[in-house]
């Protein structure tokens, strides 16, 4: 079945470490997105990419980095510069256009040890 | 970004219709109205979207006011599986792609 796969489901990070969250899609979507969700709140956009080798900052990009070397993959690195990384991270993809729904993965929950 | 206002929570009985309201008084002409829902510890799921006309799909109906300043998501017969957080979102064309701006949403509780 087509869909979005995020891994791992749970991730623990020590202070000062960078960690990379994986996001793969087989929906043949050009656009991919990373969101962060804190408890009891809606999602906030971190980064998005409309095409391979191109991406733009969202509303809360500080302390994060991404790459888009392949259409199917959009990994997110949470760097040590992100002072409050504990959150639920969600990846999404879509066809291009404002009327196109976004398809979400099941998320990665990141915690600091 | 244009904002939406939704009730914090609503409650419904199983197999009864549910009307989830959303106000978006600052909507612009090019903004689409999208609805997503999210179950605990899962990613959001697309429900429905529209621009000006009412829309129906297998999951729900979307009723859009004539002035587009409000809309209502209608679940025709609520089931226990419909208990979730429902987000009303405006999307607009950006220079690069479309952007979803999530609010806190409405927690829907369904009683058996």
mmCIF file of C-alpha atoms in Angstrom:
data_model
loop_
_atom_site.group_PDB
_atom_site.id
_atom_site.type_symbol
_atom_site.label_atom_id
_atom_site.label_comp_id
_atom_site.label_asym_id
_atom_site.label_seq_id
_atom_site.Cartn_x
_atom_site.Cartn_y
_atom_site.Cartn_z
ATOM 1 C CA UNK A 1 0.000 0.000 0.000
ATOM 2 C CA UNK A 2 1.147 3.553 -0.645
ATOM 3 C CA UNK A 3 1.895 5.741 2.300
ATOM 4 C CA UNK A 4 4.388 7.552 4.482
ATOM 5 C CA UNK A 5 6.744 5.734 6.807
ATOM 6 C CA UNK A 6 8.400 7.472 9.717
ATOM 7 C CA UNK A 7 11.059 5.847 11.817
ATOM 8 C CA UNK A 8 11.792 5.292 14.575
ATOM 9 C CA UNK A 9 8.487 5.592 16.443
ATOM 10 C CA UNK A 10 10.288 6.568 19.663
ATOM 11 C CA UNK A 11 13.688 8.234 19.908
ATOM 12 C CA UNK A 12 15.776 9.310 22.859
ATOM 13 C CA UNK A 13 18.512 11.899 22.657
ATOM 14 C CA UNK A 14 21.214 12.916 25.045
ATOM 15 C CA UNK A 15 21.985 16.560 25.614
ATOM 16 C CA UNK A 16 24.292 17.918 22.901
ATOM 17 C CA UNK A 17 23.553 15.169 20.375
ATOM 18 C CA UNK A 18 22.191 15.528 16.878
ATOM 19 C CA UNK A 19 19.554 13.015 15.837
ATOM 20 C CA UNK A 20 18.003 12.288 12.453
ATOM 21 C CA UNK A 21 14.378 11.325 11.915
ATOM 22 C CA UNK A 22 13.526 9.350 8.804
ATOM 23 C CA UNK A 23 10.581 9.991 6.466
ATOM 24 C CA UNK A 24 9.952 7.945 3.320
ATOM 25 C CA UNK A 25 6.949 8.093 0.971
ATOM 26 C CA UNK A 26 5.925 5.943 -1.978
ATOM 27 C CA UNK A 27 3.028 8.115 -3.077
ATOM 28 C CA UNK A 28 5.042 9.813 -5.834
ATOM 29 C CA UNK A 29 4.361 13.183 -4.202
ATOM 30 C CA UNK A 30 6.579 16.126 -5.046
ATOM 31 C CA UNK A 31 5.947 18.054 -1.824
ATOM 32 C CA UNK A 32 7.047 16.946 1.648
ATOM 33 C CA UNK A 33 6.730 18.619 5.045
ATOM 34 C CA UNK A 34 7.933 18.355 8.630
ATOM 35 C CA UNK A 35 5.776 19.468 11.551
ATOM 36 C CA UNK A 36 6.298 19.573 15.285
ATOM 37 C CA UNK A 37 3.465 19.015 17.786
ATOM 38 C CA UNK A 38 3.649 19.822 21.491
ATOM 39 C CA UNK A 39 1.130 18.405 23.986
ATOM 40 C CA UNK A 40 -2.374 19.821 23.591
ATOM 41 C CA UNK A 41 -1.395 22.001 20.662
ATOM 42 C CA UNK A 42 -1.730 22.006 16.901
ATOM 43 C CA UNK A 43 1.077 21.287 14.463
ATOM 44 C CA UNK A 44 3.736 23.846 13.561
ATOM 45 C CA UNK A 45 5.644 23.772 10.273
ATOM 46 C CA UNK A 46 9.423 23.256 10.524
ATOM 47 C CA UNK A 47 10.556 22.795 6.915
ATOM 48 C CA UNK A 48 8.992 21.926 3.586
ATOM 49 C CA UNK A 49 10.192 20.906 0.160
ATOM 50 C CA UNK A 50 8.417 21.190 -3.166
ATOM 51 C CA UNK A 51 11.035 19.461 -5.281
ATOM 52 C CA UNK A 52 14.226 17.443 -4.998
ATOM 53 C CA UNK A 53 17.278 19.442 -3.906
ATOM 54 C CA UNK A 54 15.151 22.382 -2.765
ATOM 55 C CA UNK A 55 13.526 23.195 0.580
ATOM 56 C CA UNK A 56 12.284 26.203 2.536
ATOM 57 C CA UNK A 57 12.096 27.135 6.199
ATOM 58 C CA UNK A 58 8.749 26.996 7.916
ATOM 59 C CA UNK A 59 7.698 28.858 11.035
ATOM 60 C CA UNK A 60 10.068 27.193 13.523
ATOM 61 C CA UNK A 61 13.155 26.101 11.554
ATOM 62 C CA UNK A 62 15.786 27.184 14.098
ATOM 63 C CA UNK A 63 17.729 24.217 15.447
ATOM 64 C CA UNK A 64 16.631 21.898 12.638
ATOM 65 C CA UNK A 65 18.051 20.916 9.251
ATOM 66 C CA UNK A 66 16.749 18.873 6.317
ATOM 67 C CA UNK A 67 17.870 17.441 2.996
ATOM 68 C CA UNK A 68 15.950 16.324 -0.089
ATOM 69 C CA UNK A 69 18.291 14.248 -2.223
ATOM 70 C CA UNK A 70 15.569 11.887 -3.398
ATOM 71 C CA UNK A 71 11.898 12.435 -4.161
ATOM 72 C CA UNK A 72 10.908 9.678 -1.745
ATOM 73 C CA UNK A 73 12.938 10.811 1.252
ATOM 74 C CA UNK A 74 12.982 13.915 3.467
ATOM 75 C CA UNK A 75 15.030 13.318 6.650
ATOM 76 C CA UNK A 76 14.950 15.821 9.497
ATOM 77 C CA UNK A 77 17.957 16.407 11.764
ATOM 78 C CA UNK A 78 17.322 17.839 15.206
ATOM 79 C CA UNK A 79 20.564 19.559 16.110
ATOM 80 C CA UNK A 80 22.019 20.376 19.504
ATOM 81 C CA UNK A 81 21.049 23.989 18.825
ATOM 82 C CA UNK A 82 17.382 23.068 19.330
ATOM 83 C CA UNK A 83 16.987 23.831 23.020
ATOM 84 C CA UNK A 84 13.621 22.204 23.542
ATOM 85 C CA UNK A 85 13.500 19.208 21.184
ATOM 86 C CA UNK A 86 11.103 17.020 23.139
ATOM 87 C CA UNK A 87 7.999 16.776 20.933
ATOM 88 C CA UNK A 88 6.002 14.660 18.508
ATOM 89 C CA UNK A 89 7.377 15.044 14.962
ATOM 90 C CA UNK A 90 5.164 14.466 11.943
ATOM 91 C CA UNK A 91 6.101 14.142 8.295
ATOM 92 C CA UNK A 92 3.632 14.718 5.462
ATOM 93 C CA UNK A 93 3.561 14.709 1.684
ATOM 94 C CA UNK A 94 1.223 16.010 -0.984
ATOM 95 C CA UNK A 95 0.784 16.777 -4.624
ATOM 96 C CA UNK A 96 1.438 20.433 -5.363
ATOM 97 C CA UNK A 97 -1.342 23.009 -5.034
ATOM 98 C CA UNK A 98 -3.388 24.642 -2.229
ATOM 99 C CA UNK A 99 -6.295 22.257 -2.712
ATOM 100 C CA UNK A 100 -4.193 19.128 -2.324
ATOM 101 C CA UNK A 101 -4.568 17.193 0.949
ATOM 102 C CA UNK A 102 -1.485 16.324 2.926
ATOM 103 C CA UNK A 103 -0.896 12.695 3.880
ATOM 104 C CA UNK A 104 0.766 12.190 7.254
ATOM 105 C CA UNK A 105 2.935 9.501 8.753
ATOM 106 C CA UNK A 106 2.378 8.134 12.259
ATOM 107 C CA UNK A 107 5.052 10.343 13.781
ATOM 108 C CA UNK A 108 8.227 10.035 15.837
ATOM 109 C CA UNK A 109 8.178 10.914 19.522
ATOM 110 C CA UNK A 110 11.522 12.432 20.572
ATOM 111 C CA UNK A 111 12.542 12.672 24.212
ATOM 112 C CA UNK A 112 15.635 14.025 25.933
ATOM 113 C CA UNK A 113 17.459 11.782 28.402
ATOM 114 C CA UNK B 1 -1.868 33.935 8.284
ATOM 115 C CA UNK B 2 -5.654 33.850 8.366
ATOM 116 C CA UNK B 3 -6.846 32.278 11.607
ATOM 117 C CA UNK B 4 -9.694 29.949 12.455
ATOM 118 C CA UNK B 5 -11.727 29.733 15.662
ATOM 119 C CA UNK B 6 -13.229 26.466 16.869
ATOM 120 C CA UNK B 7 -14.882 25.340 20.114
ATOM 121 C CA UNK B 8 -12.463 23.604 22.459
ATOM 122 C CA UNK B 9 -14.633 20.499 22.756
ATOM 123 C CA UNK B 10 -17.948 18.981 21.745
ATOM 124 C CA UNK B 11 -19.849 15.875 22.679
ATOM 125 C CA UNK B 12 -22.135 13.695 20.616
ATOM 126 C CA UNK B 13 -24.137 10.524 20.984
ATOM 127 C CA UNK B 14 -23.301 7.559 18.817
ATOM 128 C CA UNK B 15 -25.234 7.351 15.531
ATOM 129 C CA UNK B 16 -26.398 10.949 15.751
ATOM 130 C CA UNK B 17 -25.242 13.730 13.400
ATOM 131 C CA UNK B 18 -22.497 16.059 14.550
ATOM 132 C CA UNK B 19 -22.002 19.637 13.390
ATOM 133 C CA UNK B 20 -18.524 21.029 14.065
ATOM 134 C CA UNK B 21 -18.373 24.815 13.532
ATOM 135 C CA UNK B 22 -15.426 26.931 12.424
ATOM 136 C CA UNK B 23 -15.142 30.705 12.110
ATOM 137 C CA UNK B 24 -12.652 32.237 9.703
ATOM 138 C CA UNK B 25 -13.662 35.872 9.380
ATOM 139 C CA UNK B 26 -10.326 36.973 7.853
ATOM 140 C CA UNK B 27 -10.385 34.419 5.037
ATOM 141 C CA UNK B 28 -9.178 35.693 1.680
ATOM 142 C CA UNK B 29 -10.512 34.817 -1.746
ATOM 143 C CA UNK B 30 -7.797 32.290 -2.527
ATOM 144 C CA UNK B 31 -7.888 30.412 0.802
ATOM 145 C CA UNK B 32 -9.172 26.851 0.765
ATOM 146 C CA UNK B 33 -10.939 25.451 3.844
ATOM 147 C CA UNK B 34 -9.532 22.091 4.904
ATOM 148 C CA UNK B 35 -10.571 19.768 7.727
ATOM 149 C CA UNK B 36 -8.283 17.176 9.263
ATOM 150 C CA UNK B 37 -8.743 14.939 12.288
ATOM 151 C CA UNK B 38 -6.204 13.366 14.604
ATOM 152 C CA UNK B 39 -6.433 10.357 16.889
ATOM 153 C CA UNK B 40 -4.098 10.131 19.904
ATOM 154 C CA UNK B 41 -0.476 9.363 18.992
ATOM 155 C CA UNK B 42 -1.250 9.313 15.276
ATOM 156 C CA UNK B 43 -0.702 11.706 12.407
ATOM 157 C CA UNK B 44 -3.606 13.861 11.198
ATOM 158 C CA UNK B 45 -5.967 12.388 8.619
ATOM 159 C CA UNK B 46 -7.460 14.449 5.806
ATOM 160 C CA UNK B 47 -11.263 14.672 6.009
ATOM 161 C CA UNK B 48 -12.534 17.143 3.416
ATOM 162 C CA UNK B 49 -11.874 20.515 1.818
ATOM 163 C CA UNK B 50 -13.696 23.193 -0.165
ATOM 164 C CA UNK B 51 -13.415 26.691 -1.595
ATOM 165 C CA UNK B 52 -16.900 28.138 -2.055
ATOM 166 C CA UNK B 53 -19.448 25.381 -2.615
ATOM 167 C CA UNK B 54 -20.638 22.747 -0.169
ATOM 168 C CA UNK B 55 -18.787 19.462 -0.521
ATOM 169 C CA UNK B 56 -19.599 15.839 0.255
ATOM 170 C CA UNK B 57 -17.395 12.779 0.446
ATOM 171 C CA UNK B 58 -17.588 9.350 2.025
ATOM 172 C CA UNK B 59 -16.396 10.659 5.395
ATOM 173 C CA UNK B 60 -18.309 13.905 5.865
ATOM 174 C CA UNK B 61 -19.948 16.988 4.403
ATOM 175 C CA UNK B 62 -18.627 20.532 4.445
ATOM 176 C CA UNK B 63 -21.075 23.415 4.509
ATOM 177 C CA UNK B 64 -19.540 26.799 3.659
ATOM 178 C CA UNK B 65 -21.329 30.056 4.424
ATOM 179 C CA UNK B 66 -22.111 32.293 1.489
ATOM 180 C CA UNK B 67 -19.683 34.967 2.738
ATOM 181 C CA UNK B 68 -17.098 32.234 3.474
ATOM 182 C CA UNK B 69 -16.500 33.574 6.970
ATOM 183 C CA UNK B 70 -17.591 30.339 8.582
ATOM 184 C CA UNK B 71 -17.991 26.683 7.771
ATOM 185 C CA UNK B 72 -19.390 23.534 9.380
ATOM 186 C CA UNK B 73 -18.104 19.988 9.187
ATOM 187 C CA UNK B 74 -20.973 17.518 9.313
ATOM 188 C CA UNK B 75 -20.542 13.903 10.361
ATOM 189 C CA UNK B 76 -23.833 12.309 9.422
ATOM 190 C CA UNK B 77 -23.789 9.443 11.923
ATOM 191 C CA UNK B 78 -21.110 9.646 14.582
ATOM 192 C CA UNK B 79 -19.384 6.427 15.612
ATOM 193 C CA UNK B 80 -16.950 5.788 18.435
ATOM 194 C CA UNK B 81 -14.171 5.799 15.832
ATOM 195 C CA UNK B 82 -14.975 9.434 15.032
ATOM 196 C CA UNK B 83 -13.767 10.546 18.462
ATOM 197 C CA UNK B 84 -10.730 12.686 17.657
ATOM 198 C CA UNK B 85 -9.395 16.235 17.516
ATOM 199 C CA UNK B 86 -10.820 18.017 14.464
ATOM 200 C CA UNK B 87 -8.832 20.833 12.890
ATOM 201 C CA UNK B 88 -10.277 23.492 10.602
ATOM 202 C CA UNK B 89 -7.448 24.931 8.508
ATOM 203 C CA UNK B 90 -7.110 27.566 5.820
ATOM 204 C CA UNK B 91 -4.571 26.905 3.080
ATOM 205 C CA UNK B 92 -3.301 29.474 0.711
ATOM 206 C CA UNK B 93 -0.948 29.360 -2.238
ATOM 207 C CA UNK B 94 2.583 30.229 -1.249
ATOM 208 C CA UNK B 95 5.525 30.998 -3.412
ATOM 209 C CA UNK B 96 6.546 27.424 -2.678
ATOM 210 C CA UNK B 97 3.649 25.069 -2.090
ATOM 211 C CA UNK B 98 0.690 25.177 0.264
ATOM 212 C CA UNK B 99 0.852 25.682 3.983
ATOM 213 C CA UNK B 100 -1.378 24.232 6.708
ATOM 214 C CA UNK B 101 -1.683 26.422 9.802
ATOM 215 C CA UNK B 102 -3.083 24.325 12.635
ATOM 216 C CA UNK B 103 -4.934 25.759 15.613
ATOM 217 C CA UNK B 104 -5.808 23.826 18.771
ATOM 218 C CA UNK B 105 -8.821 22.150 17.120
ATOM 219 C CA UNK B 106 -12.038 20.746 18.607
ATOM 220 C CA UNK B 107 -11.948 17.621 20.749
ATOM 221 C CA UNK B 108 -14.951 15.512 19.749
ATOM 222 C CA UNK B 109 -16.175 12.987 22.277
ATOM 223 C CA UNK B 110 -18.692 10.361 21.179
ATOM 224 C CA UNK B 111 -20.837 8.616 23.770
ATOM 225 C CA UNK B 112 -22.241 5.150 23.268
#
